[in-house]
Short mmCIF file of C-alpha atoms and ligand atoms in Angstrom, two decimals:
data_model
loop_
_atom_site.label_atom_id
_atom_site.label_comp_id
_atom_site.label_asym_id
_atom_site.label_seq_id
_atom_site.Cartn_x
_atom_site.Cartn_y
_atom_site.Cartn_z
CA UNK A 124 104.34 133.84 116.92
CA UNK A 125 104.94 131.47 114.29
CA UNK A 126 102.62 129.06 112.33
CA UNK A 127 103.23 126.53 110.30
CA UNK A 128 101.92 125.13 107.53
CA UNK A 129 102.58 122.53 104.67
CA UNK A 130 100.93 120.06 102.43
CA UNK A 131 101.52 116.83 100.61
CA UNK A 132 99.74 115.44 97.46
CA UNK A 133 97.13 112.41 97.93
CA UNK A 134 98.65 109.87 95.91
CA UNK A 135 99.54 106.09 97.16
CA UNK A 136 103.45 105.09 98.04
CA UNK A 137 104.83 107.05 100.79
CA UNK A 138 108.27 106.65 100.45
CA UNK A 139 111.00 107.13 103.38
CA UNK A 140 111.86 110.97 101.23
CA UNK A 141 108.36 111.56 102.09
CA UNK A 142 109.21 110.78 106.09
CA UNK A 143 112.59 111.76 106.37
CA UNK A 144 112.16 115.03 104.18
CA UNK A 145 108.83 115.85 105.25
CA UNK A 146 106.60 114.22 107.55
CA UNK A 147 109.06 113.40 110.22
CA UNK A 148 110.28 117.37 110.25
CA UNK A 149 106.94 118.10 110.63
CA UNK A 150 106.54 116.15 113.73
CA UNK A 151 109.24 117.83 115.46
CA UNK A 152 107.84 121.26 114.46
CA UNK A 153 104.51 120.50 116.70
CA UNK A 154 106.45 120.42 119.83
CA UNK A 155 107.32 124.24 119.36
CA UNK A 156 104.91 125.31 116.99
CA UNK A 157 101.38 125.53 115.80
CA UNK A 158 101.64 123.34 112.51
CA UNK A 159 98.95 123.05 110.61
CA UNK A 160 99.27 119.93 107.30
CA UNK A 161 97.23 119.67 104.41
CA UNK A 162 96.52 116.86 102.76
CA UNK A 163 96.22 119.09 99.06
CA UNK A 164 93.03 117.18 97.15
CA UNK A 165 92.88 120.11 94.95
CA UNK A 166 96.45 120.11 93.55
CA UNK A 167 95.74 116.42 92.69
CA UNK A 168 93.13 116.88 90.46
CA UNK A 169 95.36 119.16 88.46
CA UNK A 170 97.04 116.08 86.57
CA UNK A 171 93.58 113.29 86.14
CA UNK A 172 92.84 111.14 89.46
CA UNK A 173 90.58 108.12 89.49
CA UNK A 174 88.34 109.31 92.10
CA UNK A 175 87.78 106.06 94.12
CA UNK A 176 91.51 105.73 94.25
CA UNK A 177 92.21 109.38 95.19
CA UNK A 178 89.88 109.24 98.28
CA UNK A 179 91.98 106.41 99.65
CA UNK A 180 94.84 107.67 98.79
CA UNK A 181 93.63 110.49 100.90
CA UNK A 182 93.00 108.70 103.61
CA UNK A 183 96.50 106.66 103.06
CA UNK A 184 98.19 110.27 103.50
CA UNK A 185 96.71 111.06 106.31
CA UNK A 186 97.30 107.94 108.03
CA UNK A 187 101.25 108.39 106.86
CA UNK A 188 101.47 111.68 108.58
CA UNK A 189 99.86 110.63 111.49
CA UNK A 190 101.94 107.66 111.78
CA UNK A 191 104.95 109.48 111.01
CA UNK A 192 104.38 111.00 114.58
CA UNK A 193 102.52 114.58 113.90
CA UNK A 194 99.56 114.11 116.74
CA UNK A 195 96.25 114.88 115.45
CA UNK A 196 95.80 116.52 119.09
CA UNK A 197 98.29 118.98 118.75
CA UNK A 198 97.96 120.17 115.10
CA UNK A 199 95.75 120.62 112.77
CA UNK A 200 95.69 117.94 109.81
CA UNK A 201 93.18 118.46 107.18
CA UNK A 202 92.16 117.36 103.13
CA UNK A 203 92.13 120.90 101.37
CA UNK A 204 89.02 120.70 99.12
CA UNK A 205 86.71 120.36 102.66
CA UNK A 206 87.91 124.04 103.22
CA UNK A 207 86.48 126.19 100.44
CA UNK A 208 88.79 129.58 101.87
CA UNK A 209 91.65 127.95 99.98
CA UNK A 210 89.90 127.95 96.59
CA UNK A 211 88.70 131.53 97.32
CA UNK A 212 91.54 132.88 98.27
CA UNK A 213 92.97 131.55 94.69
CA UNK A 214 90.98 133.12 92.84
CA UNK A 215 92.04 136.69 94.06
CA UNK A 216 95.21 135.50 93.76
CA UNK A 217 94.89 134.47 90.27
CA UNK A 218 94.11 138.31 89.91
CA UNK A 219 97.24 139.74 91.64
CA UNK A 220 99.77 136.87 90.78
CA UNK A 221 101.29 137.40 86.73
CA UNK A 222 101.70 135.42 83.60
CA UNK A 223 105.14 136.37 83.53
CA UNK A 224 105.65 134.82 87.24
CA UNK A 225 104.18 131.74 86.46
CA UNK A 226 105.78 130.97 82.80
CA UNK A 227 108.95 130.72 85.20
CA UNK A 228 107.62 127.54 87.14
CA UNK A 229 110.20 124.84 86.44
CA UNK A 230 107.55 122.30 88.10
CA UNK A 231 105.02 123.32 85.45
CA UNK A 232 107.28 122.77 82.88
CA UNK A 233 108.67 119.27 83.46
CA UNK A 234 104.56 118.30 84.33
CA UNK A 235 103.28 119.71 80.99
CA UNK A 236 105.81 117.83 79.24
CA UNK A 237 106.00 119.15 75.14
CA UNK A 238 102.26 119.58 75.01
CA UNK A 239 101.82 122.14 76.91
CA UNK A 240 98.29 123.25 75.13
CA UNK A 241 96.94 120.33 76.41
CA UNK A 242 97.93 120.69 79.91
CA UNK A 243 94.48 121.64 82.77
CA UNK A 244 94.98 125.47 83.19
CA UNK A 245 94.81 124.13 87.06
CA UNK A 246 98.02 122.98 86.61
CA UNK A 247 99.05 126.25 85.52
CA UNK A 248 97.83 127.71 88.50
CA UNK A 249 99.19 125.54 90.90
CA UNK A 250 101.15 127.55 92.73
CA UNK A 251 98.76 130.13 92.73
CA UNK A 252 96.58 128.07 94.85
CA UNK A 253 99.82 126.75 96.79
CA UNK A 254 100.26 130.57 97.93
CA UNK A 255 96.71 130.41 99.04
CA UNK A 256 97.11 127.42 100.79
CA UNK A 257 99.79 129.11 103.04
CA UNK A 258 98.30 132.61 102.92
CA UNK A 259 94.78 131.60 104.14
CA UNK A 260 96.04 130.81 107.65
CA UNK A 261 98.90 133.79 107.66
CA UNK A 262 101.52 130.75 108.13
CA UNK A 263 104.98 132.60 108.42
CA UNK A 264 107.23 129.13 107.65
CA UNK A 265 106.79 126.35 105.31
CA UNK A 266 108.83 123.36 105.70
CA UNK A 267 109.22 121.88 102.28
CA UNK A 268 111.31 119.32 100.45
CA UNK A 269 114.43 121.33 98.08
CA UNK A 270 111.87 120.61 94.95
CA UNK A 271 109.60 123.50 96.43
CA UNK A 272 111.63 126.27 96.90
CA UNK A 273 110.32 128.11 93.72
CA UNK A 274 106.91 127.81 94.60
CA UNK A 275 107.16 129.44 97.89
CA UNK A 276 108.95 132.01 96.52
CA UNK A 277 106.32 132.69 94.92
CA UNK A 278 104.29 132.78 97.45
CA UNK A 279 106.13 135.71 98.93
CA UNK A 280 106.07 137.67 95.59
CA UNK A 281 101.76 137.09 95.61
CA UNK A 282 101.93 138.13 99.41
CA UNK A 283 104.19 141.43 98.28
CA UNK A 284 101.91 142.02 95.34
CA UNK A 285 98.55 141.97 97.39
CA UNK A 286 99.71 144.39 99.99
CA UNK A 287 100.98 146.65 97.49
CA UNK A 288 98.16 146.57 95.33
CA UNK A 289 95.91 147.53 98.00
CA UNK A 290 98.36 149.67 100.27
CA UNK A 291 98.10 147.16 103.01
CA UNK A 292 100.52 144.93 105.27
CA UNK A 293 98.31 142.05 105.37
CA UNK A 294 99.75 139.23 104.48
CA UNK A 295 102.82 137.69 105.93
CA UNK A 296 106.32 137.01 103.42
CA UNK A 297 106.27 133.22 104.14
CA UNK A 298 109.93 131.41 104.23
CA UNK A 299 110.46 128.44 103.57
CA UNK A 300 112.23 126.10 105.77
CA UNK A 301 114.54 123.23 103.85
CA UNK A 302 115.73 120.47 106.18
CA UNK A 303 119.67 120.29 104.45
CA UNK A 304 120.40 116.54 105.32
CA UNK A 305 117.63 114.63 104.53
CA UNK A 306 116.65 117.03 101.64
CA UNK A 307 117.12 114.56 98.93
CA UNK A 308 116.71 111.02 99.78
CA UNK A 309 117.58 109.00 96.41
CA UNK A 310 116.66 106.33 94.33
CA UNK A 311 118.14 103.08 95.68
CA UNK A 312 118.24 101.99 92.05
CA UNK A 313 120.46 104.77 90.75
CA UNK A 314 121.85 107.64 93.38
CA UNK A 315 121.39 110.30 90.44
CA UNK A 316 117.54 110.27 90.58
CA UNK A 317 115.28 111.14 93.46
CA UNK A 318 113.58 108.40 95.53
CA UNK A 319 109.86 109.10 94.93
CA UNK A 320 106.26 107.51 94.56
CA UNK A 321 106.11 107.10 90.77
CA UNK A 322 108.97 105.02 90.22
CA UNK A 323 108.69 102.06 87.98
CA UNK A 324 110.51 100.23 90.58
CA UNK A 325 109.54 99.04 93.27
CA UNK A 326 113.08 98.46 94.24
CA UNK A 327 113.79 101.78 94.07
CA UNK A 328 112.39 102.80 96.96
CA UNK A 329 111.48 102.22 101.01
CA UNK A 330 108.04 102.45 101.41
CA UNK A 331 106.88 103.66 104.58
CA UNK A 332 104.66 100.74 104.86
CA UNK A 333 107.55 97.91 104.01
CA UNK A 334 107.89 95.28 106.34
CA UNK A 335 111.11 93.97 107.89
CA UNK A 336 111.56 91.32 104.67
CA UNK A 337 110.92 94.16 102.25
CA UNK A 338 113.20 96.36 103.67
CA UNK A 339 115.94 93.81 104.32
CA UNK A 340 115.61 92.57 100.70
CA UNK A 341 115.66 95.94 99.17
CA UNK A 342 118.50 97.11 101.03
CA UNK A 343 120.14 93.94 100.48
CA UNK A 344 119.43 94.38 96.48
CA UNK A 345 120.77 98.43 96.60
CA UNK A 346 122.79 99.46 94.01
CA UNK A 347 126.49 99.77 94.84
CA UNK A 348 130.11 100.05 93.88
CA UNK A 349 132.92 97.79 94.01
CA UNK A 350 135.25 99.47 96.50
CA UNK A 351 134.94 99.48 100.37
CA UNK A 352 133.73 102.43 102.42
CA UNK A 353 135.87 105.67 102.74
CA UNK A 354 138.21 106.90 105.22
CA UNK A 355 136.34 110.52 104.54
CA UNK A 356 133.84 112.58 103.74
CA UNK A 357 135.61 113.70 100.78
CA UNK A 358 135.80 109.86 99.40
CA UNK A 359 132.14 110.09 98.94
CA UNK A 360 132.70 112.51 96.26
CA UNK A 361 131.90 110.39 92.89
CA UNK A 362 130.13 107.78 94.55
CA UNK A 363 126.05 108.72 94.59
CA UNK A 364 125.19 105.06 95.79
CA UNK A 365 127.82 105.13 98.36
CA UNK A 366 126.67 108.72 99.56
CA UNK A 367 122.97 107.97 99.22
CA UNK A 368 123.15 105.05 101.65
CA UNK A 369 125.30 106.61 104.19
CA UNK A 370 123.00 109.52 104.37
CA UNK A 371 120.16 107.27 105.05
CA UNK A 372 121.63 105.49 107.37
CA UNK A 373 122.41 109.09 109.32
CA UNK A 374 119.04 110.46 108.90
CA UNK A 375 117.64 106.93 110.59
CA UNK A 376 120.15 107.25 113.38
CA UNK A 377 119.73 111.31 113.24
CA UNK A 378 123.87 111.20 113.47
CA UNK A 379 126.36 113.54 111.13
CA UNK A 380 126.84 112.02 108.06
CA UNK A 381 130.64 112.24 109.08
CA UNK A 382 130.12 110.06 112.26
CA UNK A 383 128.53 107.28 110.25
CA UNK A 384 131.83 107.36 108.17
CA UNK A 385 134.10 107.36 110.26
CA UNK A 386 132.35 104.61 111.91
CA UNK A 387 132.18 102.21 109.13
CA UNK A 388 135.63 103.52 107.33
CA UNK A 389 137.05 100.98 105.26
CA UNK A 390 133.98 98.18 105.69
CA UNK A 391 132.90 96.66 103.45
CA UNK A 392 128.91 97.11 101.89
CA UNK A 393 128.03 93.85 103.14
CA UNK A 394 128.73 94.88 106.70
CA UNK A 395 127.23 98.41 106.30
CA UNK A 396 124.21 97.22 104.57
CA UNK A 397 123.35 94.56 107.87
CA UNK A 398 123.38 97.34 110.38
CA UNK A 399 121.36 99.43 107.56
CA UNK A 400 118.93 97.11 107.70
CA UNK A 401 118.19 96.56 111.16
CA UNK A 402 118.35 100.13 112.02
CA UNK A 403 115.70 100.90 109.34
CA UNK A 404 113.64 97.85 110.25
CA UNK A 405 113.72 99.40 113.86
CA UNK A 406 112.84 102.94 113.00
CA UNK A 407 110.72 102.44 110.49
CA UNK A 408 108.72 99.22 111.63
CA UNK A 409 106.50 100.44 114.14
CA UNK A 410 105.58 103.99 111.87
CA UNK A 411 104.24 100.90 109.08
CA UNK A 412 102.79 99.29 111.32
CA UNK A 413 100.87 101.91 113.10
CA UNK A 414 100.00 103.09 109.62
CA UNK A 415 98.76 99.64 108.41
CA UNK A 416 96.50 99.85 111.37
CA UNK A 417 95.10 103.21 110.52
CA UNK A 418 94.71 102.14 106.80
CA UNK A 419 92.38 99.84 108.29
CA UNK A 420 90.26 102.12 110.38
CA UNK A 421 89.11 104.55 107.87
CA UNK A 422 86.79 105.78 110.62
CA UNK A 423 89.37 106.73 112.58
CA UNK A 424 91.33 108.64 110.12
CA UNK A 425 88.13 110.37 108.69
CA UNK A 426 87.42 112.19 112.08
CA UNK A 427 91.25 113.11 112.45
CA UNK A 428 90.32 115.32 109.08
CA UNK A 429 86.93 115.88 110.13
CA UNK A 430 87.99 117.93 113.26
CA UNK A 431 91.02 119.00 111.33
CA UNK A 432 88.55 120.68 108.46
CA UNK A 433 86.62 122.43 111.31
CA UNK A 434 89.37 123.93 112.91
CA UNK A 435 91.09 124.51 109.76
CA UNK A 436 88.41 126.78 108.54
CA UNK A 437 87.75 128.26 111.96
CA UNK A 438 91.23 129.90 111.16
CA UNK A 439 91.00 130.94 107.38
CA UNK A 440 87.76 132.17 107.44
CA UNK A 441 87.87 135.15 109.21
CA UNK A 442 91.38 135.98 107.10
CA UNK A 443 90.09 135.63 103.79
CA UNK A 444 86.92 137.49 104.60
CA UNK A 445 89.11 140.69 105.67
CA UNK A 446 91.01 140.27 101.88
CA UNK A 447 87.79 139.86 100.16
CA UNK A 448 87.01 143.48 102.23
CA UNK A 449 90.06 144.86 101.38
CA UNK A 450 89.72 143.55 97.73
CA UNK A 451 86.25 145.79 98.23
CA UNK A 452 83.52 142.73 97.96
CA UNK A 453 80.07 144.22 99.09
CA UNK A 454 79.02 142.04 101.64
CA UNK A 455 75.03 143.09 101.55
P1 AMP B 219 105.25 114.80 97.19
O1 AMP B 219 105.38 113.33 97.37
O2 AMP B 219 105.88 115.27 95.91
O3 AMP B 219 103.86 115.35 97.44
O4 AMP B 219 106.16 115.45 98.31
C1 AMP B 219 105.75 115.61 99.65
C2 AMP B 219 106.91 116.15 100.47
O5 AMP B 219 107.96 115.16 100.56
C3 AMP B 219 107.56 117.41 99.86
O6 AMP B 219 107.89 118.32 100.92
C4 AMP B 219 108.80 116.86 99.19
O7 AMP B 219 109.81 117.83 99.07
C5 AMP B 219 109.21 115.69 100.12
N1 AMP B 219 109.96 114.63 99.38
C6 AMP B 219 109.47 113.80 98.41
N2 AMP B 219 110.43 112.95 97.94
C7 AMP B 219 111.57 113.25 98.63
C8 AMP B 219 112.93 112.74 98.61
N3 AMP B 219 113.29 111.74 97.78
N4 AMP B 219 113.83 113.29 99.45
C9 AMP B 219 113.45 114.29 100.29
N5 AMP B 219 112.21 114.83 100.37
C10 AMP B 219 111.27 114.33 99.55
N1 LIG B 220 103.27 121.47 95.98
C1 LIG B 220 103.63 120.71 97.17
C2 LIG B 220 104.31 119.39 96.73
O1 LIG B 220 104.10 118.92 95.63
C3 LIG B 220 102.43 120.40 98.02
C4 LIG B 220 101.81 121.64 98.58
C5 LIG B 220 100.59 122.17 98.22
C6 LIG B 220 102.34 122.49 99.57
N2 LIG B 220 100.33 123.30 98.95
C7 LIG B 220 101.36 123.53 99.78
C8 LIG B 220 103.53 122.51 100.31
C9 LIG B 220 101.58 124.58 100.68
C10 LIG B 220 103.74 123.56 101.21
C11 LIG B 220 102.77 124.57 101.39
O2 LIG B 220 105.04 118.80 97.51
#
């Protein structure tokens, strides 16, 4: 039997790469799966949070997700630092995992930046605690964004490592599971970079709590080129804005990107970016709203992750108690 599991960081701006790479795979996991999402508290703290605005953002996460269509009654949706098995099961990690394995992290690299003395060892260890995340619960598939690849690699290398170490078969090799057409949703500002939460501008991206004028106006203001739609698939080659669009537009509609050109072969952007618009307002409309109105219940949201948090560690418990056995903790 499967399980699932994935997380996403606390931090404000859910974007539609956050939906449509992420939270809105994750909802159609639950029908056939038992999915368990993490809403990862500790990771955040590995680059400095404002506390008061890291709890809402918490709270704004969660209310994404739920939004997005994952049903609290179904799966399990949790904040991480409420489940102290995660942090546990870290720190064996952090004795099994090596320096050589980590000083290969590309996402440590580009978030230390030059100084690298100055970085939190937490961030360091990030993924150390990301293979504890998945390992805690035995999950078997992690459906993750392109950007996280490396990290769950690693995962299965800790997993390896731990069973080897202590001639066991324990833990699970987790793989991860990359959703190829809505992988990389980008910037509507320039098709090279990656839509995402930090951007400067607002324009940039489709947040997942835009309203109908928002999202008309941004689409209306996205970045473009001066020749009409292609015939092909092939014409897309070259044209990042062009591509970026059309793949939005197919992700919305869940259609082949072929089918959406061929449909609108030879338009021109004006045209394309109308019916962009309304089908986005339409899709995405009643996820912002729902989420608005969960933004404004905290209560509501705060026993979705209380219950989560209890069932949560109903499962990890009893796991990482057998590894701190087979690590050979007395337990007087
Ligand atoms: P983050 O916002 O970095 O915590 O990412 C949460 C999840 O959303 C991860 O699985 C990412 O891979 C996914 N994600 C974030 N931005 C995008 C994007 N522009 N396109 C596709 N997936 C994304
Ligand atoms: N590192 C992931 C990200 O930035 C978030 C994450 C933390 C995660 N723990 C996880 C994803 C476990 C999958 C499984 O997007």
């Amino acid at each position: 039997m499967k399980r699932i599991f994935s997380g996403i960081q606390p931090s404000g701006n859910l974007q539609l790469g956050n939906y449509l790479g992420a939270i809105r795979n994750w909802a159609r996991m639950q029908k056939d799966y038992e999915c368990i999402f993490c809403v990862v508290d500790l990771h955040a703290i590995t680059l400095p949070q404002d506390p008061e605005v890291m709890r809402q953002a918490t709270r704004e996460v969660a209310a994404g997700v739920i939004a997005g269509g994952v049903d609290p009654a179904s799966c399990i949706i949790f904040n991480q630092s409420q489940v102290p098995e995660h942090a546990e099961l870290a720190w064996i990690f952090n004795c099994v995992a090596r320096m050589g394995w980590l000083n290969r992290m590309t996402q440590f690299k580009e978030k230390a930046g030059k100084d690298r003395d100055g970085a939190f060892v937490g961030l360091y260890t990030y993924p150390v605690l990301q293979a504890a995340d998945i390992l805690a619960y035995k999950a078997t598939d992690v459906p993750v964004g392109e950007d996280q690849k490396q990290h769950i690699e690693l995962s299965r290398d800790i997993a390896q490592a731990f069973n080897s170490m202590f001639g066991v078969d324990f833990f699970p090799l987790p793989e991860p599971r990359i959703q190829a057409e809505a992988a990389r949703i980008m910037s509507l500002r320039d098709g090279s970079k990656k839509m995402s939460k930090s951007d400067p501008s607002e324009y940039s991206r489709i947040n997942m709590t835009d309203g109908p004028d928002e999202i008309a106006q941004k689409i209306r203001r996205a970045k473009t080129d001066p020749h009409p739609l292609p015939e092909s698939l092939e014409g897309l080659e070259g044209r990042p804005e062009a591509a970026n669009l059309i793949t939005i537009f197919a992700a919305l509609s869940d259609r082949t990107v072929e089918s959406v050109v061929t449909e609108f072969a030879g338009k021109g952007f004006g045209d394309f970016k109308g019916a962009l618009s309304e089908l986005a307002v339409s899709t995405l409309g009643p996820i912002g709203d729902e989420m608005k109105r969960l933004m404004a219940a905290p209560d509501e949201v705060d026993a979705v992750l209380r219950n989560g948090v209890e069932k949560a560690r109903a499962i990890a418990q009893p796991i990482v108690r057998e590894a701190q056995d087979i690590v050979g903790f007395l337990r007087p």
